[in-house]
Amino acid sequence: MTEFDVSADVEAVVEDRDIPEDLREDVYRVVEERSLSVEAADEIAKAVENRYRETRVEPLDPVGTVSAQSIGEPGTQLTMNTFHYAGVAEIDVTQGLPRLIELVDARKTPDTPMMTIYLEDEYAESRERAHEVVWQLEATKILALGDVSTNVADMNVSIDLNPDTLQERWPTVADTGEIAGEIAEIIEDSLGVTTIQKGTNVQFGPEEPSYRDLLQLVEELREITFKGIEEISRVVIRKEDVETPEDEEREEFVLYTEGSSFGDALEIEGVDASRSSCNNIHEIHRTLGIEAARETIIEETNDTLKEQGLDNVNVRHLMLVADMMTNRGEIESIGRHGISGSKESVLARAAFEVTVNHLLDAAIHGEVDDLNGVTENVIVGKPIKLGTGDVDLRMGSLSKSGEQAD
Amino acid sequence: MVNVSQHELVPEHTLLEEDELEEVLEEYDIDRTDLPKIKRKDPALPDEASVGDVVKIVRDSRTTDTAVVYRLVVE
């Protein structure tokens, strides 16, 4: 079962102990390294089990507070300036504290949305095939396709499309004239003008001769997306070593996009819809569901901390944050507009942020505070229901035989 | 349409039978409304799930082999 070279007896005694998988592997590693006997292995496993039990969270432990502190302290060491090139190619990604805040605030769109697109079989192996996917993703604007000239005398706009570019971006269509026709059609639909197409040249103008309308048309023309996904402004191809599910390493092309539209991207042929991901937790939630969103929150917060060299934050804290954020089946932010703001107790809400507003609203609506939580009991000076505070003790006595004497 | 369940970020979602559910609720001594929720329109949800059902989710855990969680289907 384990990858370490240990005898079946050792495995039997270690498996017998109530310890988690990762610690079990550690035990096997030590046993293998020092080629220990079965007895020694049992001793070690026993010691590990005891230590593990001691360090487990006890009932009534304030895990939330511990997590908050455990993330908050390293948070003070995160960089506060937003941009720098993070590992990934030439794509700017928000890092450090701003990214962490963005995640726990569950912002609708991140500052720098991006996607990591893995490719299927032959697309992943050849740069040319990978490029086909790039053209499906990257938004193509008119300036990338040819030259646009405005003729004020004739009151028209003339576009000289570059045949080579057309051929490259529409690899499935052989005839450049046909592609130009498609482009002309898109222009007609989006601008409501009639176009004249000759080969790779497309011309059109405003209905009534008007200098303003002409310039307006050119402005609008530049905004049209002819191919690809509107939101994706740039795609970078990188050759990377990727581990396959069979634990083999192989080289494949991976795409990184600036801007994201996860749902649309997964539909594109050649995109591996089982591995590709996105840094917008809401898009993940929409396309893959709440569990995938939870996973992404953990992954993204963990990566943000790791990137800054703060990888000693236990992942359990991040898991707790992600669990809380996804508990109601949709992504909620941590702050006043999310989880802290939806607490039952008026006093607990008031203690968090914008005290007066909460108290005023509560007074207007005649809210009642049952004093069940921690914060409100600290405020009124009652024992809190945590640790020993939640345990009621009653004195009694036992007779010698062990029966209740009372 | 993309098959969502194939994605590596999506753990296995299965509908929980009523008697299994009873056992779970008894073990944790909770009501079904105390469980975490999942929206009816969640893309990872099995098609036959309806509001009030409970799904069993088996995640690959970072701290152990697998972790089992339950979510109540709402709205």
PDB file of C-alpha atoms in Angstrom, chain A residues 259-360:
ATOM      1  CA  GLY A 259      -9.062  38.063 -18.697  1.00  0.00           C
ATOM      2  CA  SER A 260     -11.407  35.189 -18.117  1.00  0.00           C
ATOM      3  CA  SER A 261     -14.634  33.597 -19.245  1.00  0.00           C
ATOM      4  CA  PHE A 262     -14.372  30.137 -17.800  1.00  0.00           C
ATOM      5  CA  GLY A 263     -17.683  28.687 -18.976  1.00  0.00           C
ATOM      6  CA  ASP A 264     -17.102  29.717 -22.596  1.00  0.00           C
ATOM      7  CA  ALA A 265     -13.500  28.554 -22.591  1.00  0.00           C
ATOM      8  CA  LEU A 266     -14.384  25.028 -21.483  1.00  0.00           C
ATOM      9  CA  GLU A 267     -16.698  24.618 -24.496  1.00  0.00           C
ATOM     10  CA  ILE A 268     -13.914  25.222 -26.997  1.00  0.00           C
ATOM     11  CA  GLU A 269     -12.611  22.207 -28.850  1.00  0.00           C
ATOM     12  CA  GLY A 270      -9.149  21.174 -27.717  1.00  0.00           C
ATOM     13  CA  VAL A 271      -9.521  22.614 -24.226  1.00  0.00           C
ATOM     14  CA  ASP A 272      -9.153  20.002 -21.526  1.00  0.00           C
ATOM     15  CA  ALA A 273     -12.300  20.560 -19.471  1.00  0.00           C
ATOM     16  CA  SER A 274     -11.046  18.369 -16.648  1.00  0.00           C
ATOM     17  CA  ARG A 275      -7.941  20.313 -15.657  1.00  0.00           C
ATOM     18  CA  SER A 276      -8.301  23.915 -16.806  1.00  0.00           C
ATOM     19  CA  SER A 277      -8.940  26.462 -14.105  1.00  0.00           C
ATOM     20  CA  CYS A 278      -9.579  30.092 -13.443  1.00  0.00           C
ATOM     21  CA  ASN A 279      -8.785  32.538 -10.633  1.00  0.00           C
ATOM     22  CA  ASN A 280     -12.309  33.950 -10.445  1.00  0.00           C
ATOM     23  CA  ILE A 281     -14.089  31.982  -7.724  1.00  0.00           C
ATOM     24  CA  HIS A 282     -17.516  33.129  -8.932  1.00  0.00           C
ATOM     25  CA  GLU A 283     -16.944  31.808 -12.436  1.00  0.00           C
ATOM     26  CA  ILE A 284     -15.804  28.502 -10.978  1.00  0.00           C
ATOM     27  CA  HIS A 285     -18.932  28.453  -8.833  1.00  0.00           C
ATOM     28  CA  ARG A 286     -21.174  29.125 -11.835  1.00  0.00           C
ATOM     29  CA  THR A 287     -19.634  26.496 -14.085  1.00  0.00           C
ATOM     30  CA  LEU A 288     -18.447  23.790 -11.688  1.00  0.00           C
ATOM     31  CA  GLY A 289     -20.502  24.254  -8.548  1.00  0.00           C
ATOM     32  CA  ILE A 290     -19.986  25.113  -4.916  1.00  0.00           C
ATOM     33  CA  GLU A 291     -17.581  22.284  -4.090  1.00  0.00           C
ATOM     34  CA  ALA A 292     -15.172  23.322  -6.842  1.00  0.00           C
ATOM     35  CA  ALA A 293     -15.442  26.900  -5.603  1.00  0.00           C
ATOM     36  CA  ARG A 294     -14.472  25.764  -2.122  1.00  0.00           C
ATOM     37  CA  GLU A 295     -11.505  23.930  -3.533  1.00  0.00           C
ATOM     38  CA  THR A 296     -10.446  26.994  -5.522  1.00  0.00           C
ATOM     39  CA  ILE A 297     -10.675  29.288  -2.498  1.00  0.00           C
ATOM     40  CA  ILE A 298      -8.336  26.989  -0.568  1.00  0.00           C
ATOM     41  CA  GLU A 299      -6.005  26.654  -3.527  1.00  0.00           C
ATOM     42  CA  GLU A 300      -5.883  30.379  -4.273  1.00  0.00           C
ATOM     43  CA  THR A 301      -5.405  31.543  -0.664  1.00  0.00           C
ATOM     44  CA  ASN A 302      -2.762  28.874  -0.145  1.00  0.00           C
ATOM     45  CA  ASP A 303      -0.921  29.884  -3.326  1.00  0.00           C
ATOM     46  CA  THR A 304      -1.065  33.555  -2.388  1.00  0.00           C
ATOM     47  CA  LEU A 305       0.581  32.846   0.956  1.00  0.00           C
ATOM     48  CA  LYS A 306       3.082  30.433  -0.571  1.00  0.00           C
ATOM     49  CA  GLU A 307       4.095  32.909  -3.259  1.00  0.00           C
ATOM     50  CA  GLN A 308       5.192  35.250  -0.476  1.00  0.00           C
ATOM     51  CA  GLY A 309       7.123  32.562   1.336  1.00  0.00           C
ATOM     52  CA  LEU A 310       4.536  32.108   4.061  1.00  0.00           C
ATOM     53  CA  ASP A 311       3.843  28.446   3.497  1.00  0.00           C
ATOM     54  CA  ASN A 312       3.840  27.555   7.175  1.00  0.00           C
ATOM     55  CA  VAL A 313       0.176  28.453   7.553  1.00  0.00           C
ATOM     56  CA  ASN A 314      -1.644  25.200   8.190  1.00  0.00           C
ATOM     57  CA  VAL A 315      -4.030  24.432   5.376  1.00  0.00           C
ATOM     58  CA  ARG A 316      -6.749  23.601   7.905  1.00  0.00           C
ATOM     59  CA  HIS A 317      -7.190  27.282   8.645  1.00  0.00           C
ATOM     60  CA  LEU A 318      -7.725  28.036   4.982  1.00  0.00           C
ATOM     61  CA  MET A 319     -10.078  25.085   4.697  1.00  0.00           C
ATOM     62  CA  LEU A 320     -12.146  26.485   7.547  1.00  0.00           C
ATOM     63  CA  VAL A 321     -12.376  29.854   5.818  1.00  0.00           C
ATOM     64  CA  ALA A 322     -13.437  28.174   2.566  1.00  0.00           C
ATOM     65  CA  ASP A 323     -15.982  26.028   4.411  1.00  0.00           C
ATOM     66  CA  MET A 324     -17.538  29.077   6.003  1.00  0.00           C
ATOM     67  CA  MET A 325     -17.632  30.993   2.739  1.00  0.00           C
ATOM     68  CA  THR A 326     -19.411  28.161   0.921  1.00  0.00           C
ATOM     69  CA  ASN A 327     -21.588  26.883   3.760  1.00  0.00           C
ATOM     70  CA  ARG A 328     -24.865  28.234   2.392  1.00  0.00           C
ATOM     71  CA  GLY A 329     -24.403  26.848  -1.082  1.00  0.00           C
ATOM     72  CA  GLU A 330     -23.242  30.140  -2.537  1.00  0.00           C
ATOM     73  CA  ILE A 331     -20.097  32.171  -2.040  1.00  0.00           C
ATOM     74  CA  GLU A 332     -20.345  34.624   0.814  1.00  0.00           C
ATOM     75  CA  SER A 333     -17.699  37.130   1.793  1.00  0.00           C
ATOM     76  CA  ILE A 334     -16.255  37.119   5.290  1.00  0.00           C
ATOM     77  CA  GLY A 335     -16.832  40.777   6.142  1.00  0.00           C
ATOM     78  CA  ARG A 336     -19.741  42.953   7.090  1.00  0.00           C
ATOM     79  CA  HIS A 337     -21.648  42.320   3.862  1.00  0.00           C
ATOM     80  CA  GLY A 338     -21.297  38.575   4.254  1.00  0.00           C
ATOM     81  CA  ILE A 339     -20.875  36.214   7.155  1.00  0.00           C
ATOM     82  CA  SER A 340     -20.132  38.725   9.932  1.00  0.00           C
ATOM     83  CA  GLY A 341     -23.065  40.846   8.788  1.00  0.00           C
ATOM     84  CA  SER A 342     -25.540  37.987   8.884  1.00  0.00           C
ATOM     85  CA  LYS A 343     -24.899  36.975  12.477  1.00  0.00           C
ATOM     86  CA  GLU A 344     -27.989  36.542  14.554  1.00  0.00           C
ATOM     87  CA  SER A 345     -26.902  38.750  17.444  1.00  0.00           C
ATOM     88  CA  VAL A 346     -27.239  42.529  17.191  1.00  0.00           C
ATOM     89  CA  LEU A 347     -24.407  43.112  19.625  1.00  0.00           C
ATOM     90  CA  ALA A 348     -22.055  40.795  17.752  1.00  0.00           C
ATOM     91  CA  ARG A 349     -22.760  42.629  14.492  1.00  0.00           C
ATOM     92  CA  ALA A 350     -22.386  46.014  16.139  1.00  0.00           C
ATOM     93  CA  ALA A 351     -19.072  44.960  17.646  1.00  0.00           C
ATOM     94  CA  PHE A 352     -17.663  44.158  14.208  1.00  0.00           C
ATOM     95  CA  GLU A 353     -18.091  47.247  12.048  1.00  0.00           C
ATOM     96  CA  VAL A 354     -20.333  50.325  11.722  1.00  0.00           C
ATOM     97  CA  THR A 355     -21.594  50.011  15.284  1.00  0.00           C
ATOM     98  CA  VAL A 356     -24.138  52.832  15.300  1.00  0.00           C
ATOM     99  CA  ASN A 357     -25.923  51.736  12.115  1.00  0.00           C
ATOM    100  CA  HIS A 358     -26.458  48.249  13.439  1.00  0.00           C
ATOM    101  CA  LEU A 359     -27.730  49.429  16.809  1.00  0.00           C
ATOM    102  CA  LEU A 360     -30.010  51.983  15.179  1.00  0.00           C
TER     103      LEU A 360
END
